[in-house]
PDB file of C-alpha atoms in Angstrom:
ATOM      1  CA  MET A   1      82.004  92.704  83.497  1.00 57.00           C
ATOM      2  CA  ARG A   2      83.322  93.183  87.073  1.00 55.00           C
ATOM      3  CA  SER A   3      86.993  92.732  85.847  1.00 59.00           C
ATOM      4  CA  ALA A   4      86.116  95.796  83.590  1.00 61.00           C
ATOM      5  CA  CYS A   5      84.159  97.979  85.748  1.00 59.00           C
ATOM      6  CA  ARG A   6      86.926  97.452  88.625  1.00 57.00           C
ATOM      7  CA  ARG A   7      89.933  98.857  85.934  1.00 59.00           C
ATOM      8  CA  LYS A   8      87.757 102.030  85.353  1.00 61.00           C
ATOM      9  CA  VAL A   9      86.514 102.598  88.891  1.00 55.00           C
ATOM     10  CA  LEU A  10      90.390 102.781  89.933  1.00 58.00           C
ATOM     11  CA  ALA A  11      91.654 104.647  86.779  1.00 59.00           C
ATOM     12  CA  VAL A  12      88.927 107.169  87.755  1.00 59.00           C
ATOM     13  CA  ALA A  13      89.453 107.176  91.352  1.00 58.00           C
ATOM     14  CA  ILE A  14      93.398 107.590  91.057  1.00 60.00           C
ATOM     15  CA  LEU A  15      93.162 110.122  87.729  1.00 60.00           C
ATOM     16  CA  LEU A  16      94.148 113.392  90.031  1.00 56.00           C
ATOM     17  CA  ALA A  17      96.206 111.418  92.262  1.00 62.00           C
ATOM     18  CA  GLN A  18      98.673 110.131  89.463  1.00 63.00           C
ATOM     19  CA  GLN A  19      98.316 113.300  87.508  1.00 63.00           C
ATOM     20  CA  GLU A  20      99.586 115.652  90.647  1.00 61.00           C
ATOM     21  CA  GLU A  21     102.348 112.842  91.557  1.00 60.00           C
ATOM     22  CA  ASP A  22     103.655 112.713  87.950  1.00 61.00           C
ATOM     23  CA  GLU A  23     103.821 116.101  87.919  1.00 60.00           C
ATOM     24  CA  GLU A  24     106.213 116.034  90.983  1.00 58.00           C
ATOM     25  CA  ARG A  25     108.263 113.795  89.255  1.00 58.00           C
ATOM     26  CA  ALA A  26     108.563 115.725  86.256  1.00 56.00           C
ATOM     27  CA  ARG A  27     109.805 118.588  88.336  1.00 55.00           C
ATOM     28  CA  GLY A  28     112.778 116.835  89.699  1.00 51.00           C
ATOM     29  CA  ARG A  29     112.766 117.814  93.316  1.00 53.00           C
ATOM     30  CA  ARG A  30     114.905 116.061  95.876  1.00 52.00           C
ATOM     31  CA  ARG A  31     113.893 115.629  98.907  1.00 50.00           C
ATOM     32  CA  ARG A  32     116.200 117.447 101.360  1.00 52.00           C
ATOM     33  CA  VAL A  33     114.847 116.419 104.660  1.00 51.00           C
ATOM     34  CA  TRP A  34     112.916 112.913 106.370  1.00 63.00           C
ATOM     35  CA  VAL A  35     110.248 114.583 107.678  1.00 72.00           C
ATOM     36  CA  HIS A  36     109.363 118.449 107.020  1.00 76.00           C
ATOM     37  CA  PRO A  37     109.718 120.582 110.451  1.00 73.00           C
ATOM     38  CA  ILE A  38     105.919 121.787 109.292  1.00 76.00           C
ATOM     39  CA  ASN A  39     104.711 117.961 109.404  1.00 68.00           C
ATOM     40  CA  LEU A  40     106.449 117.337 113.171  1.00 73.00           C
ATOM     41  CA  GLN A  41     103.558 118.851 114.271  1.00 77.00           C
ATOM     42  CA  ARG A  42     101.076 116.859 112.896  1.00 78.00           C
ATOM     43  CA  ARG A  43      99.796 115.327 116.231  1.00 80.00           C
ATOM     44  CA  GLU A  44      99.646 118.834 117.923  1.00 86.00           C
ATOM     45  CA  GLN A  45      97.912 120.617 115.198  1.00 85.00           C
ATOM     46  CA  GLY A  46      97.118 117.944 111.954  1.00 87.00           C
ATOM     47  CA  ASP A  47      93.498 117.622 110.913  1.00 92.00           C
ATOM     48  CA  TYR A  48      93.411 114.036 111.955  1.00 93.00           C
ATOM     49  CA  HIS A  49      94.385 114.588 115.762  1.00 92.00           C
ATOM     50  CA  ASN A  50      92.328 117.619 116.251  1.00 94.00           C
ATOM     51  CA  LEU A  51      89.401 118.200 113.577  1.00 94.00           C
ATOM     52  CA  VAL A  52      88.494 114.755 112.962  1.00 93.00           C
ATOM     53  CA  ALA A  53      88.469 113.731 116.461  1.00 93.00           C
ATOM     54  CA  GLU A  54      86.082 116.643 117.259  1.00 95.00           C
ATOM     55  CA  LEU A  55      84.184 115.666 114.066  1.00 96.00           C
ATOM     56  CA  ARG A  56      83.537 111.862 115.263  1.00 94.00           C
ATOM     57  CA  LEU A  57      81.341 113.514 117.995  1.00 95.00           C
ATOM     58  CA  ASP A  58      79.128 115.275 115.810  1.00 96.00           C
ATOM     59  CA  ARG A  59      77.353 112.707 113.453  1.00 96.00           C
ATOM     60  CA  GLN A  60      76.544 115.085 111.025  1.00 96.00           C
ATOM     61  CA  ARG A  61      79.320 116.994 110.683  1.00 97.00           C
ATOM     62  CA  HIS A  62      81.400 113.951 110.170  1.00 97.00           C
ATOM     63  CA  HIS A  63      78.876 112.872 107.309  1.00 97.00           C
ATOM     64  CA  ARG A  64      78.804 116.245 105.885  1.00 96.00           C
ATOM     65  CA  TYR A  65      83.150 115.574 105.997  1.00 97.00           C
ATOM     66  CA  PHE A  66      83.217 112.167 104.629  1.00 97.00           C
ATOM     67  CA  ARG A  67      80.432 111.664 103.307  1.00 96.00           C
ATOM     68  CA  MET A  68      79.721 108.611 105.479  1.00 96.00           C
ATOM     69  CA  SER A  69      79.353 108.033 109.467  1.00 96.00           C
ATOM     70  CA  ALA A  70      81.765 107.671 111.899  1.00 96.00           C
ATOM     71  CA  GLU A  71      80.379 103.725 112.441  1.00 97.00           C
ATOM     72  CA  GLN A  72      80.653 103.394 108.556  1.00 96.00           C
ATOM     73  CA  MET A  73      83.822 104.667 108.446  1.00 96.00           C
ATOM     74  CA  ASP A  74      84.910 101.999 111.356  1.00 96.00           C
ATOM     75  CA  HIS A  75      83.251  99.387 109.689  1.00 95.00           C
ATOM     76  CA  LEU A  76      85.282 100.095 106.452  1.00 96.00           C
ATOM     77  CA  LEU A  77      88.724 100.477 108.246  1.00 95.00           C
ATOM     78  CA  SER A  78      87.566  96.620 109.587  1.00 94.00           C
ATOM     79  CA  TYR A  79      87.791  95.404 105.849  1.00 91.00           C
ATOM     80  CA  ILE A  80      90.720  96.928 104.583  1.00 94.00           C
ATOM     81  CA  GLY A  81      92.714  98.569 107.352  1.00 92.00           C
ATOM     82  CA  PRO A  82      95.412  95.274 107.994  1.00 90.00           C
ATOM     83  CA  GLU A  83      95.675  95.989 104.119  1.00 89.00           C
ATOM     84  CA  PHE A  84      97.746  98.889 104.646  1.00 86.00           C
ATOM     85  CA  THR A  85      99.321  98.799 108.414  1.00 85.00           C
ATOM     86  CA  ARG A  86     103.094  99.378 108.358  1.00 83.00           C
ATOM     87  CA  GLN A  87     105.437  99.207 111.751  1.00 78.00           C
ATOM     88  CA  SER A  88     106.917 102.267 113.151  1.00 74.00           C
ATOM     89  CA  THR A  89     111.033 101.766 112.994  1.00 76.00           C
ATOM     90  CA  ASN A  90     113.466 103.854 115.122  1.00 71.00           C
ATOM     91  CA  PHE A  91     113.550 107.012 112.374  1.00 71.00           C
ATOM     92  CA  ARG A  92     109.789 107.444 111.624  1.00 72.00           C
ATOM     93  CA  THR A  93     106.312 106.649 113.122  1.00 77.00           C
ATOM     94  CA  ALA A  94     104.276 104.874 110.857  1.00 82.00           C
ATOM     95  CA  ILE A  95     101.270 106.659 109.724  1.00 88.00           C
ATOM     96  CA  GLU A  96      98.099 104.470 111.447  1.00 91.00           C
ATOM     97  CA  PRO A  97      95.360 102.922 109.100  1.00 94.00           C
ATOM     98  CA  LYS A  98      92.919 105.075 110.204  1.00 95.00           C
ATOM     99  CA  GLN A  99      94.812 108.500 109.200  1.00 95.00           C
ATOM    100  CA  ARG A 100      95.194 106.724 105.647  1.00 95.00           C
ATOM    101  CA  LEU A 101      91.747 106.300 105.241  1.00 96.00           C
ATOM    102  CA  ALA A 102      90.369 109.753 106.476  1.00 96.00           C
ATOM    103  CA  VAL A 103      92.869 111.053 103.823  1.00 96.00           C
ATOM    104  CA  ALA A 104      91.608 108.604 101.477  1.00 96.00           C
ATOM    105  CA  LEU A 105      87.897 109.522 101.894  1.00 96.00           C
ATOM    106  CA  ARG A 106      88.010 113.139 102.401  1.00 96.00           C
ATOM    107  CA  TYR A 107      89.817 112.869  99.135  1.00 95.00           C
ATOM    108  CA  LEU A 108      87.036 111.804  97.702  1.00 91.00           C
ATOM    109  CA  ALA A 109      84.397 113.272  99.154  1.00 93.00           C
ATOM    110  CA  SER A 110      85.906 116.790  98.774  1.00 91.00           C
ATOM    111  CA  GLY A 111      87.834 117.077  95.289  1.00 83.00           C
ATOM    112  CA  ASP A 112      90.695 118.639  97.329  1.00 88.00           C
ATOM    113  CA  SER A 113      94.201 118.868  95.445  1.00 91.00           C
ATOM    114  CA  LEU A 114      96.519 116.357  97.058  1.00 93.00           C
ATOM    115  CA  TRP A 115      98.720 118.904  98.215  1.00 94.00           C
ATOM    116  CA  SER A 116      96.033 120.635 100.606  1.00 94.00           C
ATOM    117  CA  LEU A 117      95.002 117.680 101.763  1.00 95.00           C
ATOM    118  CA  ALA A 118      99.073 117.047 102.877  1.00 92.00           C
ATOM    119  CA  PHE A 119      99.129 120.898 104.479  1.00 92.00           C
ATOM    120  CA  SER A 120      95.520 120.096 106.380  1.00 92.00           C
ATOM    121  CA  TYR A 121      96.865 116.486 107.773  1.00 93.00           C
ATOM    122  CA  ARG A 122     100.465 117.622 108.092  1.00 92.00           C
ATOM    123  CA  LEU A 123     101.862 114.732 105.564  1.00 92.00           C
ATOM    124  CA  GLY A 124     103.972 114.253 103.052  1.00 90.00           C
ATOM    125  CA  HIS A 125     102.752 114.811  99.511  1.00 92.00           C
ATOM    126  CA  SER A 126     104.275 111.543  98.601  1.00 91.00           C
ATOM    127  CA  THR A 127     102.369 109.844 102.063  1.00 92.00           C
ATOM    128  CA  VAL A 128      99.039 111.342 100.748  1.00 94.00           C
ATOM    129  CA  ILE A 129      99.644 109.590  97.389  1.00 95.00           C
ATOM    130  CA  GLN A 130     100.374 106.447  99.105  1.00 94.00           C
ATOM    131  CA  SER A 131      97.574 106.489 100.822  1.00 94.00           C
ATOM    132  CA  VAL A 132      95.332 107.254  98.333  1.00 95.00           C
ATOM    133  CA  HIS A 133      96.593 104.449  96.273  1.00 95.00           C
ATOM    134  CA  MET A 134      96.873 101.782  99.135  1.00 94.00           C
ATOM    135  CA  VAL A 135      93.351 102.563 100.070  1.00 95.00           C
ATOM    136  CA  TYR A 136      91.478 102.396  96.724  1.00 94.00           C
ATOM    137  CA  ALA A 137      93.591  99.391  96.218  1.00 94.00           C
ATOM    138  CA  ALA A 138      92.203  97.267  99.465  1.00 94.00           C
ATOM    139  CA  ILE A 139      88.788  98.442  98.781  1.00 93.00           C
ATOM    140  CA  GLU A 140      89.132  96.534  95.372  1.00 90.00           C
ATOM    141  CA  ARG A 141      90.654  93.572  95.815  1.00 92.00           C
ATOM    142  CA  LEU A 142      89.084  92.723  99.450  1.00 92.00           C
ATOM    143  CA  MET A 143      85.495  94.259  98.828  1.00 91.00           C
ATOM    144  CA  MET A 144      84.703  93.711  95.120  1.00 87.00           C
ATOM    145  CA  GLU A 145      83.972  90.393  94.758  1.00 84.00           C
ATOM    146  CA  GLU A 146      81.507  90.491  98.207  1.00 87.00           C
ATOM    147  CA  PHE A 147      79.808  93.554  97.062  1.00 87.00           C
ATOM    148  CA  LEU A 148      79.519  93.836  93.600  1.00 86.00           C
ATOM    149  CA  PRO A 149      79.936  89.861  92.559  1.00 87.00           C
ATOM    150  CA  ILE A 150      79.340  88.785  88.936  1.00 84.00           C
ATOM    151  CA  PRO A 151      75.237  88.371  89.307  1.00 86.00           C
ATOM    152  CA  SER A 152      73.831  84.836  89.025  1.00 89.00           C
ATOM    153  CA  GLN A 153      70.170  83.983  87.504  1.00 90.00           C
ATOM    154  CA  GLU A 154      69.382  83.724  91.267  1.00 92.00           C
ATOM    155  CA  SER A 155      70.272  86.966  92.422  1.00 92.00           C
ATOM    156  CA  TRP A 156      68.444  88.482  89.079  1.00 93.00           C
ATOM    157  CA  THR A 157      65.624  86.314  90.496  1.00 92.00           C
ATOM    158  CA  GLU A 158      65.978  87.548  94.162  1.00 94.00           C
ATOM    159  CA  VAL A 159      66.012  91.426  92.347  1.00 94.00           C
ATOM    160  CA  ALA A 160      63.072  90.550  90.384  1.00 92.00           C
ATOM    161  CA  ARG A 161      60.962  89.154  93.750  1.00 93.00           C
ATOM    162  CA  GLY A 162      62.227  92.594  95.442  1.00 95.00           C
ATOM    163  CA  PHE A 163      60.552  94.711  93.418  1.00 94.00           C
ATOM    164  CA  TRP A 164      57.281  92.864  92.763  1.00 93.00           C
ATOM    165  CA  GLU A 165      56.666  92.910  96.536  1.00 94.00           C
ATOM    166  CA  LYS A 166      58.130  96.160  97.503  1.00 95.00           C
ATOM    167  CA  TRP A 167      56.734  98.137  94.668  1.00 94.00           C
ATOM    168  CA  ASN A 168      54.164  95.901  92.569  1.00 92.00           C
ATOM    169  CA  PHE A 169      56.064  95.811  89.356  1.00 90.00           C
ATOM    170  CA  PRO A 170      56.651  92.790  88.099  1.00 89.00           C
ATOM    171  CA  ASN A 171      59.363  90.570  85.818  1.00 87.00           C
ATOM    172  CA  CYS A 172      61.929  93.805  86.791  1.00 90.00           C
ATOM    173  CA  ILE A 173      65.541  93.112  87.472  1.00 91.00           C
ATOM    174  CA  GLY A 174      66.768  96.111  88.179  1.00 92.00           C
ATOM    175  CA  ALA A 175      66.284 100.135  87.606  1.00 93.00           C
ATOM    176  CA  ILE A 176      69.259 101.880  85.502  1.00 92.00           C
ATOM    177  CA  ASP A 177      70.331 105.509  85.595  1.00 93.00           C
ATOM    178  CA  GLY A 178      73.101 107.389  84.819  1.00 92.00           C
ATOM    179  CA  LYS A 179      74.327 110.541  86.644  1.00 92.00           C
ATOM    180  CA  LYS A 180      77.288 112.916  85.389  1.00 92.00           C
ATOM    181  CA  VAL A 181      79.632 113.688  87.934  1.00 90.00           C
ATOM    182  CA  ASN A 182      81.428 117.021  87.253  1.00 91.00           C
ATOM    183  CA  ILE A 183      85.534 116.949  87.634  1.00 88.00           C
ATOM    184  CA  GLN A 184      88.314 119.318  86.552  1.00 85.00           C
ATOM    185  CA  ALA A 185      89.390 118.999  83.179  1.00 85.00           C
ATOM    186  CA  PRO A 186      92.024 116.684  82.641  1.00 83.00           C
ATOM    187  CA  ALA A 187      95.338 118.112  81.080  1.00 84.00           C
ATOM    188  CA  ASN A 188      94.964 117.466  76.758  1.00 85.00           C
ATOM    189  CA  SER A 189      91.711 116.164  76.689  1.00 84.00           C
ATOM    190  CA  GLY A 190      89.808 118.296  74.638  1.00 87.00           C
ATOM    191  CA  SER A 191      86.254 118.746  74.679  1.00 89.00           C
ATOM    192  CA  GLN A 192      85.597 114.884  75.358  1.00 89.00           C
ATOM    193  CA  PHE A 193      84.892 115.546  79.240  1.00 92.00           C
ATOM    194  CA  PHE A 194      82.326 118.248  78.334  1.00 92.00           C
ATOM    195  CA  ASP A 195      78.950 117.826  78.583  1.00 91.00           C
ATOM    196  CA  TYR A 196      76.098 119.738  77.679  1.00 89.00           C
ATOM    197  CA  LYS A 197      75.637 121.653  80.645  1.00 90.00           C
ATOM    198  CA  HIS A 198      78.663 123.038  80.232  1.00 91.00           C
ATOM    199  CA  HIS A 199      80.752 121.011  83.033  1.00 92.00           C
ATOM    200  CA  PHE A 200      83.304 118.907  82.815  1.00 94.00           C
ATOM    201  CA  SER A 201      82.428 115.144  83.733  1.00 93.00           C
ATOM    202  CA  ILE A 202      82.509 112.042  83.762  1.00 93.00           C
ATOM    203  CA  VAL A 203      79.409 109.299  83.845  1.00 93.00           C
ATOM    204  CA  LEU A 204      78.553 106.975  86.199  1.00 93.00           C
ATOM    205  CA  MET A 205      75.940 104.338  85.426  1.00 93.00           C
ATOM    206  CA  ALA A 206      74.104 102.285  88.001  1.00 92.00           C
ATOM    207  CA  LEU A 207      71.923  99.353  87.759  1.00 93.00           C
ATOM    208  CA  VAL A 208      70.000  99.070  91.430  1.00 94.00           C
ATOM    209  CA  ASP A 209      67.763  96.507  93.156  1.00 95.00           C
ATOM    210  CA  ALA A 210      64.185  97.375  94.558  1.00 95.00           C
ATOM    211  CA  ASP A 211      66.130  98.854  98.119  1.00 95.00           C
ATOM    212  CA  TYR A 212      68.718 101.294  95.836  1.00 93.00           C
ATOM    213  CA  ARG A 213      71.707  99.065  96.434  1.00 93.00           C
ATOM    214  CA  PHE A 214      74.068  98.979  93.639  1.00 91.00           C
ATOM    215  CA  ARG A 215      73.952  95.369  91.583  1.00 91.00           C
ATOM    216  CA  ALA A 216      76.175  97.046  88.649  1.00 88.00           C
ATOM    217  CA  ILE A 217      78.034  99.851  87.355  1.00 88.00           C
ATOM    218  CA  GLN A 218      79.694 101.333  84.258  1.00 89.00           C
ATOM    219  CA  VAL A 219      81.878 104.381  85.374  1.00 89.00           C
ATOM    220  CA  GLY A 220      84.371 106.570  83.443  1.00 88.00           C
ATOM    221  CA  ASP A 221      82.626 107.523  80.600  1.00 90.00           C
ATOM    222  CA  PHE A 222      83.175 110.759  78.771  1.00 92.00           C
ATOM    223  CA  GLY A 223      80.829 113.608  79.833  1.00 91.00           C
ATOM    224  CA  ARG A 224      79.420 114.325  76.351  1.00 90.00           C
ATOM    225  CA  SER A 225      78.211 110.684  75.899  1.00 90.00           C
ATOM    226  CA  SER A 226      74.540 110.193  76.752  1.00 89.00           C
ATOM    227  CA  ASP A 227      72.535 107.565  78.803  1.00 88.00           C
ATOM    228  CA  GLY A 228      71.991 105.402  75.999  1.00 89.00           C
ATOM    229  CA  GLY A 229      75.407 105.430  74.452  1.00 90.00           C
ATOM    230  CA  VAL A 230      77.158 104.949  77.346  1.00 91.00           C
ATOM    231  CA  PHE A 231      74.635 101.762  78.021  1.00 91.00           C
ATOM    232  CA  ALA A 232      75.413 100.345  74.821  1.00 90.00           C
ATOM    233  CA  SER A 233      79.192 100.397  74.664  1.00 90.00           C
ATOM    234  CA  SER A 234      78.841  99.522  78.675  1.00 89.00           C
ATOM    235  CA  ASP A 235      79.463  95.516  79.487  1.00 87.00           C
ATOM    236  CA  MET A 236      75.720  95.899  81.106  1.00 86.00           C
ATOM    237  CA  GLY A 237      74.300  96.670  77.942  1.00 88.00           C
ATOM    238  CA  LYS A 238      76.599  94.120  75.883  1.00 89.00           C
ATOM    239  CA  GLY A 239      76.050  91.462  78.399  1.00 86.00           C
ATOM    240  CA  LEU A 240      72.203  91.549  78.176  1.00 83.00           C
ATOM    241  CA  GLU A 241      72.990  91.973  74.366  1.00 84.00           C
ATOM    242  CA  SER A 242      74.652  88.630  74.360  1.00 86.00           C
ATOM    243  CA  GLY A 243      72.696  86.798  77.082  1.00 82.00           C
ATOM    244  CA  THR A 244      75.883  86.106  79.203  1.00 85.00           C
ATOM    245  CA  LEU A 245      74.579  88.049  82.059  1.00 85.00           C
ATOM    246  CA  HIS A 246      72.550  84.957  83.404  1.00 87.00           C
ATOM    247  CA  VAL A 247      69.031  86.807  83.224  1.00 87.00           C
ATOM    248  CA  PRO A 248      66.258  84.731  83.981  1.00 86.00           C
ATOM    249  CA  PRO A 249      64.114  83.016  81.077  1.00 83.00           C
ATOM    250  CA  SER A 250      61.017  84.848  80.401  1.00 80.00           C
ATOM    251  CA  ALA A 251      57.916  84.209  83.053  1.00 78.00           C
ATOM    252  CA  THR A 252      54.082  84.328  83.160  1.00 79.00           C
ATOM    253  CA  LEU A 253      53.080  87.958  84.746  1.00 78.00           C
ATOM    254  CA  PRO A 254      51.962  87.167  88.629  1.00 75.00           C
ATOM    255  CA  GLY A 255      48.329  86.785  88.727  1.00 71.00           C
ATOM    256  CA  ALA A 256      47.623  86.288  85.243  1.00 67.00           C
ATOM    257  CA  PRO A 257      49.606  82.898  83.880  1.00 60.00           C
ATOM    258  CA  GLU A 258      47.208  82.878  80.932  1.00 56.00           C
ATOM    259  CA  ARG A 259      48.053  86.133  79.177  1.00 52.00           C
ATOM    260  CA  CYS A 260      51.597  86.025  77.811  1.00 50.00           C
ATOM    261  CA  SER A 261      55.049  85.287  78.759  1.00 50.00           C
ATOM    262  CA  PHE A 262      56.558  88.155  80.093  1.00 49.00           C
ATOM    263  CA  PRO A 263      60.565  88.612  79.817  1.00 58.00           C
ATOM    264  CA  SER A 264      62.355  89.786  82.550  1.00 57.00           C
ATOM    265  CA  GLU A 265      63.747  93.775  81.671  1.00 55.00           C
ATOM    266  CA  ASP A 266      65.281  96.632  83.403  1.00 55.00           C
ATOM    267  CA  ILE A 267      63.360  99.994  83.844  1.00 53.00           C
ATOM    268  CA  PRO A 268      65.144 102.380  82.158  1.00 53.00           C
ATOM    269  CA  THR A 269      65.430 106.173  81.738  1.00 48.00           C
ATOM    270  CA  THR A 270      63.802 107.163  78.490  1.00 44.00           C
ATOM    271  CA  ALA A 271      67.187 108.110  76.949  1.00 45.00           C
ATOM    272  CA  ILE A 272      68.113 104.447  76.956  1.00 47.00           C
ATOM    273  CA  SER A 273      65.697 103.181  74.297  1.00 36.00           C
ATOM    274  CA  CYS A 274      66.836  99.914  73.666  1.00 34.00           C
ATOM    275  CA  LEU A 275      65.346  98.414  77.005  1.00 39.00           C
TER     276      LEU A 275
END
């Protein structure tokens, strides 16, 4: 389940980046200068050294711009920054990891094109593409196992305990729902991503614990797909059906052991009728 989710998360995250990169290559444009004169003014006029520096003084605006606080951004950088740290040379000053992370997070938060980010940050288009790829690959490689591991029977039991203690709901191992995330229609995709709200979208399906923390995800299905259909074809759904997700065995209801044995289950939306 984890490996499949990894592939889908990365595929969705860099879909537009890859598309722009392919289009640029197809044009066959040759680079005329090592660094464009406009980009030489990066420190004086680029967004990172000016706007982003100011945003760190305003918590609300920083969160609106990056969808995370400055502290969270620094914490993320401490995990992955060394993965894309580069040494400066006599010919070029290396882009610092903080700036690469800022570009990648802004790309996710805004949906701006890579060219738009290249202009506002005074970076080369290829540098922006490279930064996006570097950051996403580092997140997947260094953080997936720690923050989204394959669930064990012990972790499911812990989740069930949380639902009982916090929400008074017994034998529950997660709350699950799907969210349609609007996107620009990929080239030559037809109506596959066109949903019932008349938007182009992909589906993010998530299983969360009693504290709203992700325990399993499925992302990247076509927007036209229903929640039930996405779940049935997902690794989560197949794993629950086949019994390979290490779900705890049936247990008696708390406070009523004489009543019956009650299986651990998910709290589904009405669209996921199979649970």
